[in-house]
């Protein structure tokens, strides 16, 4: 065995170009605490260097602005606390994070500085041997003495692409007006259906508010109450990991504004929009932070009057025609109250509580006419129904949460408990009369009325754990228990001889209890150019409900993600995720709901879950992002007719399972800087193909189509205080769930004006400028066909004003170090 012994006379490890003397093994043991070494000269000095480096410390942290937003490319400097000597510096990355390594143990402070902001000095930070310390956030605020002299020319991209998600920087968008639902309509790859259902890349989508989940039934009302101007970023997670429920193939996480600074900050916002009907609202939020305690709250009110028009032409048995026009008008009031508190137990752990409640009230009426005739023949008679309605309800959330991270930053623990009650009461009556060929009243059907009451209680307990392992590996694991109790009552009453009588066959009282116990594990490996994520989620579902057989099933849901970086501008990735779409609670119960005398919807206790296998290949070519997607769907859920009564003309509909479906599409995202003052963000599915097959009314059907869509966002900056944003969208014809869907497209525009020294913002907006938001769908089966058309009162002009206020104080070093003059001279 060949043994090398070397020596040198200084206390630093020499470079390989220095001259070497003789160093005994005993000296190695005493100085570097290593055993006698056998090997080559290079291996020896690599070993010595690694041992010495382990004695030094690492320092990590983040830089935020006064509203809690990450600040990229900020200069961060490290100084010795004893004499203010500069040690080293760095810049924050695109996430506002910084990392200073190989620091000799001792006491230091940090300085963050950016053009137009006042320098921020941290408290004294003690670094010990072998430690990785995470600094509290460094907070930058505008320098009021210099802002008037500074012109910011850096352009911030509105959309940032990361490996598994897109990040939308809402504050920079002129269209950040109205509600968060309005904002999502103009977000890349997000579609809002005619019924205001939100989906990302046409997948079943989980909507989170500040990483907290709301029940699907209340998402729309919650989104209607969150002003777009209170949102910092929107995360579009197109490849969610096993951490998220297997129900969802995509996740939208809406991050709202919160202050990270001592003092108080807040804003007030008023908004109004007018079309044929109007929408008006006001919102105020306040955050107060003092030392370890942070409190925050919001109050909001929104009055939204809406109208929609539906036309449906149905042909029954090839001869009988029913032409139905329905005008729905809602007068709605939404309220929002939120309060929260967070207490920092230490620099690395905190506890928090959040309470929200969103009551709503609705009144309105459905005005419908049903024209009856034979195919290609004059109208025989007309049923006229004027249905007044009223509804009220609320969604609340009560949340407790705990967060811990270790001193080294290698371990993280999050725990939460959430209770979500939801209540909705809906009453509607159906007075009607029948007109003959000469518009005379020939019959007055018995008047009937329905009362629908739904109560849902959801309990969630969740624990998530993250551990950084050796050699670039990381483990994430968690447990979740979700229990839902649902009680649905439908009372159908018919007027008989002047009094209302309950009709039992159309009334029901159904209770459902569902418990989903799940656990997941994800293993990550992040190398310099390779990222690997392997995950598995296990979910056990146990459901019991009135009128149906209990359901119990145990399923595994694997996920896989791999990305390889060719260089800083080019990479490719592959992902796979298996998901489940569970049937909505109310669809599993044997309810009966009359839309009118000829259209009836019922529940279907025989429904099974829908399973999706999602495959995706991603390619990044500089700024061009391409995603090639394929989804295999088993048991697709769709709304179809299942029974026809040719004597009465009544058609019965229910949610049903199809056999299988296939979706293939290529998504593209490409930002273009046209000039120094004109930027655009372009996204869409440049090519898509869908095919479905299944049984309807006892016969097998198959339907397929090619399709495409696009969304283009153009921002024109006239000055630093005035910009215009225009968004155009278009979706071609397509097929889905054995249904033909028509093409739709439109243009929205908005001006953003900064006033009151950037503390105030005015947005002037116009939506549905071309008035082309008309949704059409057609179904064709053997003894049944229908053609539907729907449009909303979406063409509006609106204005919004926001005022931001606050009295924040940045924290300087707590201790007097006798170096104030030196600190003041460091710029």
PDB file of N, CA and C in Angstrom, residues 97-131:
ATOM      1  N   UNK A  97     -34.892  34.338  -3.012  1.00  0.00           N
ATOM      2  CA  UNK A  97     -34.101  33.596  -2.032  1.00  0.00           C
ATOM      3  C   UNK A  97     -32.618  33.858  -2.224  1.00  0.00           C
ATOM      4  N   UNK A  98     -31.843  33.783  -1.123  1.00  0.00           N
ATOM      5  CA  UNK A  98     -30.388  33.905  -1.213  1.00  0.00           C
ATOM      6  C   UNK A  98     -29.733  32.835  -0.346  1.00  0.00           C
ATOM      7  N   UNK A  99     -28.477  32.544  -0.638  1.00  0.00           N
ATOM      8  CA  UNK A  99     -27.737  31.512   0.075  1.00  0.00           C
ATOM      9  C   UNK A  99     -26.268  31.928   0.133  1.00  0.00           C
ATOM     10  N   UNK A 100     -25.758  32.136   1.338  1.00  0.00           N
ATOM     11  CA  UNK A 100     -24.343  32.438   1.573  1.00  0.00           C
ATOM     12  C   UNK A 100     -23.718  31.240   2.283  1.00  0.00           C
ATOM     13  N   UNK A 101     -22.669  30.680   1.708  1.00  0.00           N
ATOM     14  CA  UNK A 101     -22.080  29.448   2.258  1.00  0.00           C
ATOM     15  C   UNK A 101     -20.645  29.683   2.708  1.00  0.00           C
ATOM     16  N   UNK A 102     -20.121  28.676   3.448  1.00  0.00           N
ATOM     17  CA  UNK A 102     -18.724  28.667   3.896  1.00  0.00           C
ATOM     18  C   UNK A 102     -18.376  29.920   4.701  1.00  0.00           C
ATOM     19  N   UNK A 103     -19.157  30.165   5.766  1.00  0.00           N
ATOM     20  CA  UNK A 103     -18.949  31.339   6.608  1.00  0.00           C
ATOM     21  C   UNK A 103     -18.302  30.897   7.921  1.00  0.00           C
ATOM     22  N   UNK A 104     -17.226  31.558   8.307  1.00  0.00           N
ATOM     23  CA  UNK A 104     -16.544  31.241   9.563  1.00  0.00           C
ATOM     24  C   UNK A 104     -17.493  31.548  10.726  1.00  0.00           C
ATOM     25  N   UNK A 105     -17.649  30.652  11.690  1.00  0.00           N
ATOM     26  CA  UNK A 105     -18.552  30.898  12.819  1.00  0.00           C
ATOM     27  C   UNK A 105     -18.286  32.241  13.490  1.00  0.00           C
ATOM     28  N   UNK A 106     -19.380  32.903  13.926  1.00  0.00           N
ATOM     29  CA  UNK A 106     -19.264  34.210  14.563  1.00  0.00           C
ATOM     30  C   UNK A 106     -20.574  34.950  14.510  1.00  0.00           C
ATOM     31  N   UNK A 107     -20.534  36.244  14.834  1.00  0.00           N
ATOM     32  CA  UNK A 107     -21.726  37.095  14.839  1.00  0.00           C
ATOM     33  C   UNK A 107     -21.702  38.025  13.636  1.00  0.00           C
ATOM     34  N   UNK A 108     -22.833  38.098  12.917  1.00  0.00           N
ATOM     35  CA  UNK A 108     -22.911  38.878  11.683  1.00  0.00           C
ATOM     36  C   UNK A 108     -24.256  39.595  11.614  1.00  0.00           C
ATOM     37  N   UNK A 109     -24.365  40.515  10.653  1.00  0.00           N
ATOM     38  CA  UNK A 109     -25.673  41.068  10.284  1.00  0.00           C
ATOM     39  C   UNK A 109     -25.727  41.172   8.761  1.00  0.00           C
ATOM     40  N   UNK A 110     -26.952  41.223   8.245  1.00  0.00           N
ATOM     41  CA  UNK A 110     -27.183  41.282   6.801  1.00  0.00           C
ATOM     42  C   UNK A 110     -27.703  42.652   6.400  1.00  0.00           C
ATOM     43  N   UNK A 111     -27.385  43.020   5.181  1.00  0.00           N
ATOM     44  CA  UNK A 111     -27.936  44.235   4.590  1.00  0.00           C
ATOM     45  C   UNK A 111     -28.525  43.879   3.230  1.00  0.00           C
ATOM     46  N   UNK A 112     -29.785  44.314   2.995  1.00  0.00           N
ATOM     47  CA  UNK A 112     -30.422  44.143   1.687  1.00  0.00           C
ATOM     48  C   UNK A 112     -30.628  45.520   1.077  1.00  0.00           C
ATOM     49  N   UNK A 113     -30.319  45.636  -0.217  1.00  0.00           N
ATOM     50  CA  UNK A 113     -30.442  46.943  -0.861  1.00  0.00           C
ATOM     51  C   UNK A 113     -30.861  46.755  -2.309  1.00  0.00           C
ATOM     52  N   UNK A 114     -31.824  47.585  -2.746  1.00  0.00           N
ATOM     53  CA  UNK A 114     -32.258  47.609  -4.137  1.00  0.00           C
ATOM     54  C   UNK A 114     -32.553  49.046  -4.512  1.00  0.00           C
ATOM     55  N   UNK A 115     -32.412  49.356  -5.775  1.00  0.00           N
ATOM     56  CA  UNK A 115     -32.646  50.696  -6.266  1.00  0.00           C
ATOM     57  C   UNK A 115     -34.072  51.139  -5.960  1.00  0.00           C
ATOM     58  N   UNK A 116     -34.195  52.326  -5.347  1.00  0.00           N
ATOM     59  CA  UNK A 116     -35.507  52.852  -5.025  1.00  0.00           C
ATOM     60  C   UNK A 116     -36.031  52.438  -3.671  1.00  0.00           C
ATOM     61  N   UNK A 117     -35.272  51.604  -2.943  1.00  0.00           N
ATOM     62  CA  UNK A 117     -35.697  51.133  -1.627  1.00  0.00           C
ATOM     63  C   UNK A 117     -34.702  51.560  -0.564  1.00  0.00           C
ATOM     64  N   UNK A 118     -35.191  51.702   0.654  1.00  0.00           N
ATOM     65  CA  UNK A 118     -34.308  52.000   1.773  1.00  0.00           C
ATOM     66  C   UNK A 118     -33.540  50.744   2.169  1.00  0.00           C
ATOM     67  N   UNK A 119     -32.254  50.868   2.524  1.00  0.00           N
ATOM     68  CA  UNK A 119     -31.500  49.680   2.960  1.00  0.00           C
ATOM     69  C   UNK A 119     -32.145  49.049   4.190  1.00  0.00           C
ATOM     70  N   UNK A 120     -32.088  47.730   4.245  1.00  0.00           N
ATOM     71  CA  UNK A 120     -32.627  47.000   5.383  1.00  0.00           C
ATOM     72  C   UNK A 120     -31.485  46.282   6.091  1.00  0.00           C
ATOM     73  N   UNK A 121     -31.386  46.464   7.423  1.00  0.00           N
ATOM     74  CA  UNK A 121     -30.357  45.813   8.221  1.00  0.00           C
ATOM     75  C   UNK A 121     -31.018  44.812   9.165  1.00  0.00           C
ATOM     76  N   UNK A 122     -30.496  43.620   9.198  1.00  0.00           N
ATOM     77  CA  UNK A 122     -31.060  42.583  10.059  1.00  0.00           C
ATOM     78  C   UNK A 122     -30.545  42.713  11.486  1.00  0.00           C
ATOM     79  N   UNK A 123     -31.160  41.973  12.391  1.00  0.00           N
ATOM     80  CA  UNK A 123     -30.598  41.827  13.724  1.00  0.00           C
ATOM     81  C   UNK A 123     -29.310  41.011  13.644  1.00  0.00           C
ATOM     82  N   UNK A 124     -28.577  40.980  14.748  1.00  0.00           N
ATOM     83  CA  UNK A 124     -27.348  40.184  14.789  1.00  0.00           C
ATOM     84  C   UNK A 124     -27.694  38.707  14.673  1.00  0.00           C
ATOM     85  N   UNK A 125     -26.960  38.019  13.832  1.00  0.00           N
ATOM     86  CA  UNK A 125     -27.177  36.594  13.591  1.00  0.00           C
ATOM     87  C   UNK A 125     -25.943  35.832  14.063  1.00  0.00           C
ATOM     88  N   UNK A 126     -26.132  34.853  14.922  1.00  0.00           N
ATOM     89  CA  UNK A 126     -25.025  34.048  15.422  1.00  0.00           C
ATOM     90  C   UNK A 126     -24.908  32.775  14.605  1.00  0.00           C
ATOM     91  N   UNK A 127     -23.731  32.545  14.024  1.00  0.00           N
ATOM     92  CA  UNK A 127     -23.480  31.349  13.227  1.00  0.00           C
ATOM     93  C   UNK A 127     -22.504  30.440  13.977  1.00  0.00           C
ATOM     94  N   UNK A 128     -22.901  29.182  14.113  1.00  0.00           N
ATOM     95  CA  UNK A 128     -22.074  28.205  14.804  1.00  0.00           C
ATOM     96  C   UNK A 128     -21.530  27.181  13.823  1.00  0.00           C
ATOM     97  N   UNK A 129     -20.582  26.385  14.267  1.00  0.00           N
ATOM     98  CA  UNK A 129     -19.970  25.379  13.410  1.00  0.00           C
ATOM     99  C   UNK A 129     -21.013  24.396  12.886  1.00  0.00           C
ATOM    100  N   UNK A 130     -20.848  24.027  11.616  1.00  0.00           N
ATOM    101  CA  UNK A 130     -21.674  22.992  10.973  1.00  0.00           C
ATOM    102  C   UNK A 130     -23.163  23.359  10.906  1.00  0.00           C
ATOM    103  N   UNK A 131     -23.509  24.636  11.083  1.00  0.00           N
ATOM    104  CA  UNK A 131     -24.922  25.033  11.133  1.00  0.00           C
ATOM    105  C   UNK A 131     -25.369  25.631   9.805  1.00  0.00           C
TER     106      UNK A 131
END
